mmCIF file of C-alpha atoms in Angstrom:
data_model
loop_
_atom_site.group_PDB
_atom_site.id
_atom_site.type_symbol
_atom_site.label_atom_id
_atom_site.label_comp_id
_atom_site.label_asym_id
_atom_site.label_seq_id
_atom_site.Cartn_x
_atom_site.Cartn_y
_atom_site.Cartn_z
ATOM 1 C CA UNK U 258 119.608 142.502 92.876
ATOM 2 C CA UNK U 259 120.113 139.480 90.577
ATOM 3 C CA UNK U 260 122.622 136.943 91.871
ATOM 4 C CA UNK U 261 125.200 136.230 89.240
ATOM 5 C CA UNK U 262 127.255 134.121 91.646
ATOM 6 C CA UNK U 263 125.590 130.994 93.059
ATOM 7 C CA UNK U 264 127.590 131.451 96.254
ATOM 8 C CA UNK U 265 126.060 134.886 96.787
ATOM 9 C CA UNK U 266 122.617 133.470 96.265
ATOM 10 C CA UNK U 267 123.305 130.665 98.754
ATOM 11 C CA UNK U 268 124.385 133.287 101.290
ATOM 12 C CA UNK U 269 121.107 135.119 100.744
ATOM 13 C CA UNK U 270 119.133 131.876 101.230
ATOM 14 C CA UNK U 271 121.050 131.271 104.437
ATOM 15 C CA UNK U 272 120.187 134.753 105.696
ATOM 16 C CA UNK U 273 116.539 134.296 104.705
ATOM 17 C CA UNK U 274 116.275 131.017 106.565
ATOM 18 C CA UNK U 275 117.828 132.100 109.845
ATOM 19 C CA UNK U 276 116.279 130.468 112.885
ATOM 20 C CA UNK U 277 113.356 132.279 114.463
ATOM 21 C CA UNK U 278 112.794 132.487 118.159
ATOM 22 C CA UNK U 279 109.678 130.815 119.528
ATOM 23 C CA UNK U 280 107.254 132.730 121.786
ATOM 24 C CA UNK U 281 108.921 133.805 125.071
ATOM 25 C CA UNK U 282 106.878 131.335 127.165
ATOM 26 C CA UNK U 283 107.627 128.373 124.887
ATOM 27 C CA UNK U 284 110.224 126.696 127.123
ATOM 28 C CA UNK U 285 108.064 127.220 130.222
ATOM 29 C CA UNK U 286 105.097 125.587 128.498
ATOM 30 C CA UNK U 287 107.194 122.591 127.418
ATOM 31 C CA UNK U 288 108.614 122.124 130.919
ATOM 32 C CA UNK U 289 105.133 122.395 132.452
ATOM 33 C CA UNK U 290 103.771 119.762 130.077
ATOM 34 C CA UNK U 291 106.738 117.491 130.816
ATOM 35 C CA UNK U 292 106.160 117.922 134.572
ATOM 36 C CA UNK U 293 102.470 117.069 134.129
ATOM 37 C CA UNK U 294 103.428 114.009 132.116
ATOM 38 C CA UNK U 295 105.881 112.939 134.803
ATOM 39 C CA UNK U 296 103.268 113.427 137.529
ATOM 40 C CA UNK U 297 100.719 111.393 135.593
ATOM 41 C CA UNK U 298 103.242 108.577 135.113
ATOM 42 C CA UNK U 299 104.273 108.503 138.770
ATOM 43 C CA UNK U 300 100.754 108.885 140.252
ATOM 44 C CA UNK U 301 99.612 105.772 142.165
ATOM 45 C CA UNK U 302 97.591 103.544 139.953
ATOM 46 C CA UNK U 303 93.913 103.109 140.754
ATOM 47 C CA UNK U 304 92.680 99.658 141.856
ATOM 48 C CA UNK U 305 91.127 99.010 138.479
ATOM 49 C CA UNK U 306 94.376 99.830 136.689
ATOM 50 C CA UNK U 307 96.357 97.541 139.008
ATOM 51 C CA UNK U 308 93.895 94.673 138.426
ATOM 52 C CA UNK U 309 94.092 95.199 134.657
ATOM 53 C CA UNK U 310 97.879 95.347 134.759
ATOM 54 C CA UNK U 311 98.081 92.167 136.871
ATOM 55 C CA UNK U 312 95.882 90.211 134.492
ATOM 56 C CA UNK U 313 98.163 91.078 131.580
ATOM 57 C CA UNK U 314 100.893 88.830 133.049
ATOM 58 C CA UNK U 315 100.915 85.197 131.770
ATOM 59 C CA UNK U 316 102.273 83.946 135.111
ATOM 60 C CA UNK U 317 99.144 85.236 136.838
ATOM 61 C CA UNK U 318 96.977 83.323 134.399
ATOM 62 C CA UNK U 319 99.004 80.133 135.086
ATOM 63 C CA UNK U 320 98.629 80.555 138.851
ATOM 64 C CA UNK U 321 94.892 81.198 138.517
ATOM 65 C CA UNK U 322 94.510 78.077 136.356
ATOM 66 C CA UNK U 323 96.445 76.040 138.953
ATOM 67 C CA UNK U 324 94.259 77.259 141.811
ATOM 68 C CA UNK U 325 91.114 76.501 139.827
ATOM 69 C CA UNK U 326 92.323 72.970 139.017
ATOM 70 C CA UNK U 327 93.366 72.413 142.631
ATOM 71 C CA UNK U 328 89.862 73.365 143.729
ATOM 72 C CA UNK U 329 88.059 71.330 141.075
ATOM 73 C CA UNK U 330 90.032 68.024 141.235
ATOM 74 C CA UNK U 331 89.237 67.083 144.904
ATOM 75 C CA UNK U 332 85.604 68.022 144.344
ATOM 76 C CA UNK U 333 85.472 65.734 141.303
ATOM 77 C CA UNK U 334 87.141 62.861 143.144
ATOM 78 C CA UNK U 335 84.794 63.243 146.098
ATOM 79 C CA UNK U 336 81.781 63.323 143.796
ATOM 80 C CA UNK U 337 83.013 60.167 142.037
ATOM 81 C CA UNK U 338 83.528 58.323 145.334
ATOM 82 C CA UNK U 339 80.130 59.375 146.604
ATOM 83 C CA UNK U 340 78.440 58.089 143.449
ATOM 84 C CA UNK U 341 80.285 54.744 143.628
ATOM 85 C CA UNK U 342 79.317 54.279 147.300
ATOM 86 C CA UNK U 343 75.712 55.046 146.480
ATOM 87 C CA UNK U 344 75.765 52.454 143.669
ATOM 88 C CA UNK U 345 77.306 49.875 146.013
ATOM 89 C CA UNK U 346 74.685 50.527 148.696
ATOM 90 C CA UNK U 347 71.882 50.209 146.131
ATOM 91 C CA UNK U 348 73.343 46.932 144.803
ATOM 92 C CA UNK U 349 73.613 45.605 148.346
ATOM 93 C CA UNK U 350 70.050 46.617 149.120
ATOM 94 C CA UNK U 351 68.780 44.894 145.965
ATOM 95 C CA UNK U 352 70.765 41.755 146.784
ATOM 96 C CA UNK U 353 69.302 41.631 150.285
ATOM 97 C CA UNK U 354 65.833 42.143 148.866
ATOM 98 C CA UNK U 355 66.385 39.340 146.359
ATOM 99 C CA UNK U 356 67.632 37.019 149.118
ATOM 100 C CA UNK U 357 64.651 37.921 151.277
ATOM 101 C CA UNK U 358 62.232 37.144 148.429
ATOM 102 C CA UNK U 359 64.012 33.860 147.761
ATOM 103 C CA UNK U 360 63.888 32.980 151.464
ATOM 104 C CA UNK U 361 60.134 33.663 151.563
ATOM 105 C CA UNK U 362 59.558 31.595 148.416
ATOM 106 C CA UNK U 363 61.554 28.736 149.860
ATOM 107 C CA UNK U 364 59.616 28.989 153.107
ATOM 108 C CA UNK U 365 56.298 28.824 151.259
ATOM 109 C CA UNK U 366 57.461 25.872 149.184
ATOM 110 C CA UNK U 367 58.638 24.099 152.338
ATOM 111 C CA UNK U 368 55.274 24.693 154.017
ATOM 112 C CA UNK U 369 53.434 23.287 150.992
ATOM 113 C CA UNK U 370 55.686 20.266 150.926
ATOM 114 C CA UNK U 371 55.094 19.650 154.636
ATOM 115 C CA UNK U 372 51.349 19.978 154.096
ATOM 116 C CA UNK U 373 51.399 17.493 151.183
ATOM 117 C CA UNK U 374 53.519 15.069 153.222
ATOM 118 C CA UNK U 375 51.059 15.183 156.158
ATOM 119 C CA UNK U 376 48.126 14.561 153.808
ATOM 120 C CA UNK U 377 49.934 11.598 152.231
ATOM 121 C CA UNK U 378 50.727 10.216 155.674
ATOM 122 C CA UNK U 379 47.013 10.290 156.677
ATOM 123 C CA UNK T 237 125.757 110.851 130.714
ATOM 124 C CA UNK T 238 122.767 112.546 132.318
ATOM 125 C CA UNK T 239 120.933 114.919 129.988
ATOM 126 C CA UNK T 240 119.276 117.979 131.489
ATOM 127 C CA UNK T 241 115.912 118.328 129.778
ATOM 128 C CA UNK T 242 115.568 122.049 130.558
ATOM 129 C CA UNK T 243 118.948 122.764 128.956
ATOM 130 C CA UNK T 244 118.016 120.747 125.884
ATOM 131 C CA UNK T 245 114.787 122.747 125.533
ATOM 132 C CA UNK T 246 116.626 126.004 126.000
ATOM 133 C CA UNK T 247 119.377 125.147 123.511
ATOM 134 C CA UNK T 248 117.151 123.693 120.791
ATOM 135 C CA UNK T 249 113.853 125.564 121.002
ATOM 136 C CA UNK T 250 114.682 127.990 118.157
ATOM 137 C CA UNK T 251 115.792 125.176 115.865
ATOM 138 C CA UNK T 252 112.725 122.983 116.527
ATOM 139 C CA UNK T 253 110.269 125.890 116.353
ATOM 140 C CA UNK T 254 111.827 127.385 113.191
ATOM 141 C CA UNK T 255 111.802 124.101 111.285
ATOM 142 C CA UNK T 256 108.181 123.463 112.278
ATOM 143 C CA UNK T 257 107.244 127.012 111.306
ATOM 144 C CA UNK T 258 108.899 126.829 107.873
ATOM 145 C CA UNK T 259 107.006 123.639 107.122
ATOM 146 C CA UNK T 260 103.653 124.484 108.640
ATOM 147 C CA UNK T 261 103.494 128.234 107.919
ATOM 148 C CA UNK T 262 101.388 128.834 111.009
ATOM 149 C CA UNK T 263 102.881 129.926 114.326
ATOM 150 C CA UNK T 264 100.231 128.301 116.543
ATOM 151 C CA UNK T 265 100.367 124.930 114.791
ATOM 152 C CA UNK T 266 104.169 125.115 114.672
ATOM 153 C CA UNK T 267 104.360 125.863 118.395
ATOM 154 C CA UNK T 268 102.061 122.960 119.218
ATOM 155 C CA UNK T 269 104.037 120.549 117.058
ATOM 156 C CA UNK T 270 107.341 121.800 118.507
ATOM 157 C CA UNK T 271 106.033 121.220 122.037
ATOM 158 C CA UNK T 272 104.901 117.710 121.079
ATOM 159 C CA UNK T 273 108.364 116.964 119.675
ATOM 160 C CA UNK T 274 109.974 118.032 122.975
ATOM 161 C CA UNK T 275 107.525 115.909 124.964
ATOM 162 C CA UNK T 276 108.251 112.889 122.795
ATOM 163 C CA UNK T 277 111.932 113.598 123.357
ATOM 164 C CA UNK T 278 111.301 113.761 127.125
ATOM 165 C CA UNK T 279 109.757 110.297 127.002
ATOM 166 C CA UNK T 280 112.889 109.022 125.243
ATOM 167 C CA UNK T 281 115.340 110.924 127.420
ATOM 168 C CA UNK T 282 116.879 107.714 128.768
ATOM 169 C CA UNK T 283 118.130 106.753 125.309
ATOM 170 C CA UNK T 284 119.858 110.070 124.631
ATOM 171 C CA UNK T 285 123.606 109.875 125.019
ATOM 172 C CA UNK T 286 124.800 113.464 124.626
ATOM 173 C CA UNK T 287 123.629 117.023 123.878
ATOM 174 C CA UNK T 288 124.695 116.505 120.232
ATOM 175 C CA UNK T 289 122.597 113.345 120.095
ATOM 176 C CA UNK T 290 119.685 115.325 121.574
ATOM 177 C CA UNK T 291 119.976 117.959 118.824
ATOM 178 C CA UNK T 292 120.214 115.277 116.153
ATOM 179 C CA UNK T 293 117.147 113.462 117.589
ATOM 180 C CA UNK T 294 115.072 116.650 117.798
ATOM 181 C CA UNK T 295 116.028 117.825 114.306
ATOM 182 C CA UNK T 296 115.158 114.482 112.771
ATOM 183 C CA UNK T 297 111.918 114.194 114.722
ATOM 184 C CA UNK T 298 110.660 117.691 113.885
ATOM 185 C CA UNK T 299 111.433 117.202 110.171
ATOM 186 C CA UNK T 300 109.581 113.895 109.915
ATOM 187 C CA UNK T 301 106.656 115.036 112.059
ATOM 188 C CA UNK T 302 106.324 118.293 110.127
ATOM 189 C CA UNK T 303 106.300 116.505 106.769
ATOM 190 C CA UNK T 304 103.642 114.110 108.109
ATOM 191 C CA UNK T 305 101.615 117.006 109.490
ATOM 192 C CA UNK T 306 101.737 118.899 106.193
ATOM 193 C CA UNK T 307 100.573 115.803 104.338
ATOM 194 C CA UNK T 308 97.829 115.188 106.899
ATOM 195 C CA UNK T 309 96.565 118.749 106.782
ATOM 196 C CA UNK T 310 97.323 119.169 103.074
ATOM 197 C CA UNK T 311 98.538 122.660 103.920
ATOM 198 C CA UNK T 312 98.422 125.337 101.313
ATOM 199 C CA UNK T 313 99.888 128.803 101.811
ATOM 200 C CA UNK T 314 97.213 130.133 104.157
ATOM 201 C CA UNK T 315 99.254 132.312 106.449
ATOM 202 C CA UNK T 316 102.564 133.223 104.915
ATOM 203 C CA UNK T 317 105.739 133.709 106.818
ATOM 204 C CA UNK T 318 105.478 137.355 105.797
ATOM 205 C CA UNK T 319 102.950 137.707 108.596
ATOM 206 C CA UNK T 320 105.480 136.437 111.085
ATOM 207 C CA UNK T 321 107.870 138.874 112.681
ATOM 208 C CA UNK T 322 111.129 139.190 110.811
ATOM 209 C CA UNK T 323 114.242 137.961 112.546
ATOM 210 C CA UNK T 324 116.104 140.735 114.237
ATOM 211 C CA UNK T 325 118.721 141.890 111.783
ATOM 212 C CA UNK T 326 120.597 144.826 110.408
ATOM 213 C CA UNK T 327 119.321 144.274 106.864
ATOM 214 C CA UNK T 328 118.259 147.200 104.729
ATOM 215 C CA UNK T 329 114.579 147.387 103.701
ATOM 216 C CA UNK T 330 115.575 146.142 100.243
ATOM 217 C CA UNK T 331 117.328 143.149 101.781
ATOM 218 C CA UNK T 332 114.355 142.400 104.018
ATOM 219 C CA UNK T 333 112.089 142.376 100.985
ATOM 220 C CA UNK T 334 114.457 140.029 99.159
ATOM 221 C CA UNK T 335 114.789 137.681 102.133
ATOM 222 C CA UNK T 336 111.027 137.640 102.544
ATOM 223 C CA UNK T 337 110.648 136.650 98.871
ATOM 224 C CA UNK T 338 113.207 133.885 99.259
ATOM 225 C CA UNK T 339 111.350 132.545 102.306
ATOM 226 C CA UNK T 340 108.086 132.624 100.382
ATOM 227 C CA UNK T 341 109.651 130.703 97.497
ATOM 228 C CA UNK T 342 111.188 128.131 99.829
ATOM 229 C CA UNK T 343 107.723 127.613 101.320
ATOM 230 C CA UNK T 344 106.396 126.736 97.882
ATOM 231 C CA UNK T 345 108.923 123.919 97.360
ATOM 232 C CA UNK T 346 107.743 120.280 97.608
ATOM 233 C CA UNK T 347 108.083 118.952 101.172
ATOM 234 C CA UNK T 348 111.163 116.755 100.683
ATOM 235 C CA UNK T 349 112.995 119.432 98.715
ATOM 236 C CA UNK T 350 112.002 121.997 101.330
ATOM 237 C CA UNK T 351 113.349 119.752 104.099
ATOM 238 C CA UNK T 352 116.674 119.432 102.270
ATOM 239 C CA UNK T 353 116.945 123.208 101.718
ATOM 240 C CA UNK T 354 116.038 124.002 105.335
ATOM 241 C CA UNK T 355 118.516 121.502 106.742
ATOM 242 C CA UNK T 356 121.232 122.804 104.426
ATOM 243 C CA UNK T 357 120.735 126.555 104.823
ATOM 244 C CA UNK T 358 118.949 126.952 108.165
ATOM 245 C CA UNK T 359 120.692 124.160 110.038
ATOM 246 C CA UNK T 360 123.965 124.266 108.100
ATOM 247 C CA UNK T 361 124.138 120.476 107.645
ATOM 248 C CA UNK T 362 126.149 118.903 104.865
ATOM 249 C CA UNK T 363 124.520 116.575 102.292
ATOM 250 C CA UNK T 364 125.710 113.418 104.112
ATOM 251 C CA UNK T 365 124.138 114.530 107.375
ATOM 252 C CA UNK T 366 120.941 115.489 105.553
ATOM 253 C CA UNK T 367 120.791 112.105 103.836
ATOM 254 C CA UNK T 368 121.020 110.347 107.212
ATOM 255 C CA UNK T 369 118.420 112.608 108.729
ATOM 256 C CA UNK T 370 115.869 112.230 105.960
ATOM 257 C CA UNK T 371 116.669 108.603 105.066
ATOM 258 C CA UNK T 372 117.487 109.394 101.451
ATOM 259 C CA UNK T 373 120.602 108.793 99.311
ATOM 260 C CA UNK T 374 123.242 111.549 99.256
ATOM 261 C CA UNK T 375 122.827 111.819 95.487
ATOM 262 C CA UNK T 376 119.111 112.591 95.968
ATOM 263 C CA UNK T 377 119.963 115.246 98.551
ATOM 264 C CA UNK T 378 122.429 116.876 96.157
ATOM 265 C CA UNK T 379 119.909 116.678 93.339
ATOM 266 C CA UNK T 380 117.200 118.308 95.515
ATOM 267 C CA UNK T 381 119.617 121.068 96.484
ATOM 268 C CA UNK T 382 120.734 121.773 92.943
ATOM 269 C CA UNK T 383 117.210 121.767 91.507
ATOM 270 C CA UNK T 384 115.787 123.842 94.359
ATOM 271 C CA UNK T 385 118.473 126.526 94.081
ATOM 272 C CA UNK T 386 118.069 126.690 90.305
ATOM 273 C CA UNK T 387 114.316 126.979 90.747
ATOM 274 C CA UNK T 388 114.607 129.681 93.426
ATOM 275 C CA UNK T 389 117.063 131.730 91.383
ATOM 276 C CA UNK T 390 114.880 131.355 88.304
ATOM 277 C CA UNK T 391 111.780 132.556 90.161
ATOM 278 C CA UNK T 392 113.678 135.467 91.664
ATOM 279 C CA UNK T 393 114.971 136.556 88.261
ATOM 280 C CA UNK T 394 111.447 136.333 86.790
ATOM 281 C CA UNK T 395 110.020 138.443 89.609
ATOM 282 C CA UNK T 396 112.761 141.014 89.238
ATOM 283 C CA UNK T 397 112.237 141.224 85.495
ATOM 284 C CA UNK T 398 108.484 141.568 85.983
ATOM 285 C CA UNK T 399 109.046 144.376 88.506
ATOM 286 C CA UNK T 400 111.650 145.979 86.277
ATOM 287 C CA UNK T 401 114.355 145.685 88.935
#
């Protein structure tokens, strides 16, 4: 049985390593798995999956940032204006109060002066 | 060119299954790996240009995946190919015994050498094609082939002498 010729031995190796057939249902199993894979790929995505997929896009993040800024900027400006108006009203109120106090002081001083003048005249 | 997946499976199932089986030495594991290779192929179907390209892709994929699987599982001869049904043939009982011994000795080769021998003698590829498939220089392929054949012949001679053949 010894192989004196390498070619003969190579032929024997070739015969030994002939392809073997897979189980009879092999192809059917593969096609079924491929069909299942295809169905899973084409199935409509659930809401959660769609939301997750949408948030993976940079453009969506840019739009969301824009909307957020658009909502925040007017609110900030309005808040700033409101604060400035309040400060102005307070300053005005304090000025009026100061003027009122001054007016009363002047009135009192005038009354005293008039009183002193009458006494001097007598 | 549109590739029909069912035809590709039909035309290449024996090649993919046989290569997986020779590496993994277990019909169930080999069948599972062969199915996975076809599914991976299905997912890449759009990139396949021709039936020949499909065969090339499958052959390359099953070789690399089988080598990885063997390394992952650190497979040792647990279930020999002797337990698998013999290919239908007109061999004499003596021939069948010899072919079975050759298969057993091929199984015992290191993975890369085994891949080279299988692609050369099961798939009938030449050294250049094998080198492209396994990403190794042609000289290494030739060296693996030469050393493997010498080793196989040596083992066979020893066995025959021990048995007094």
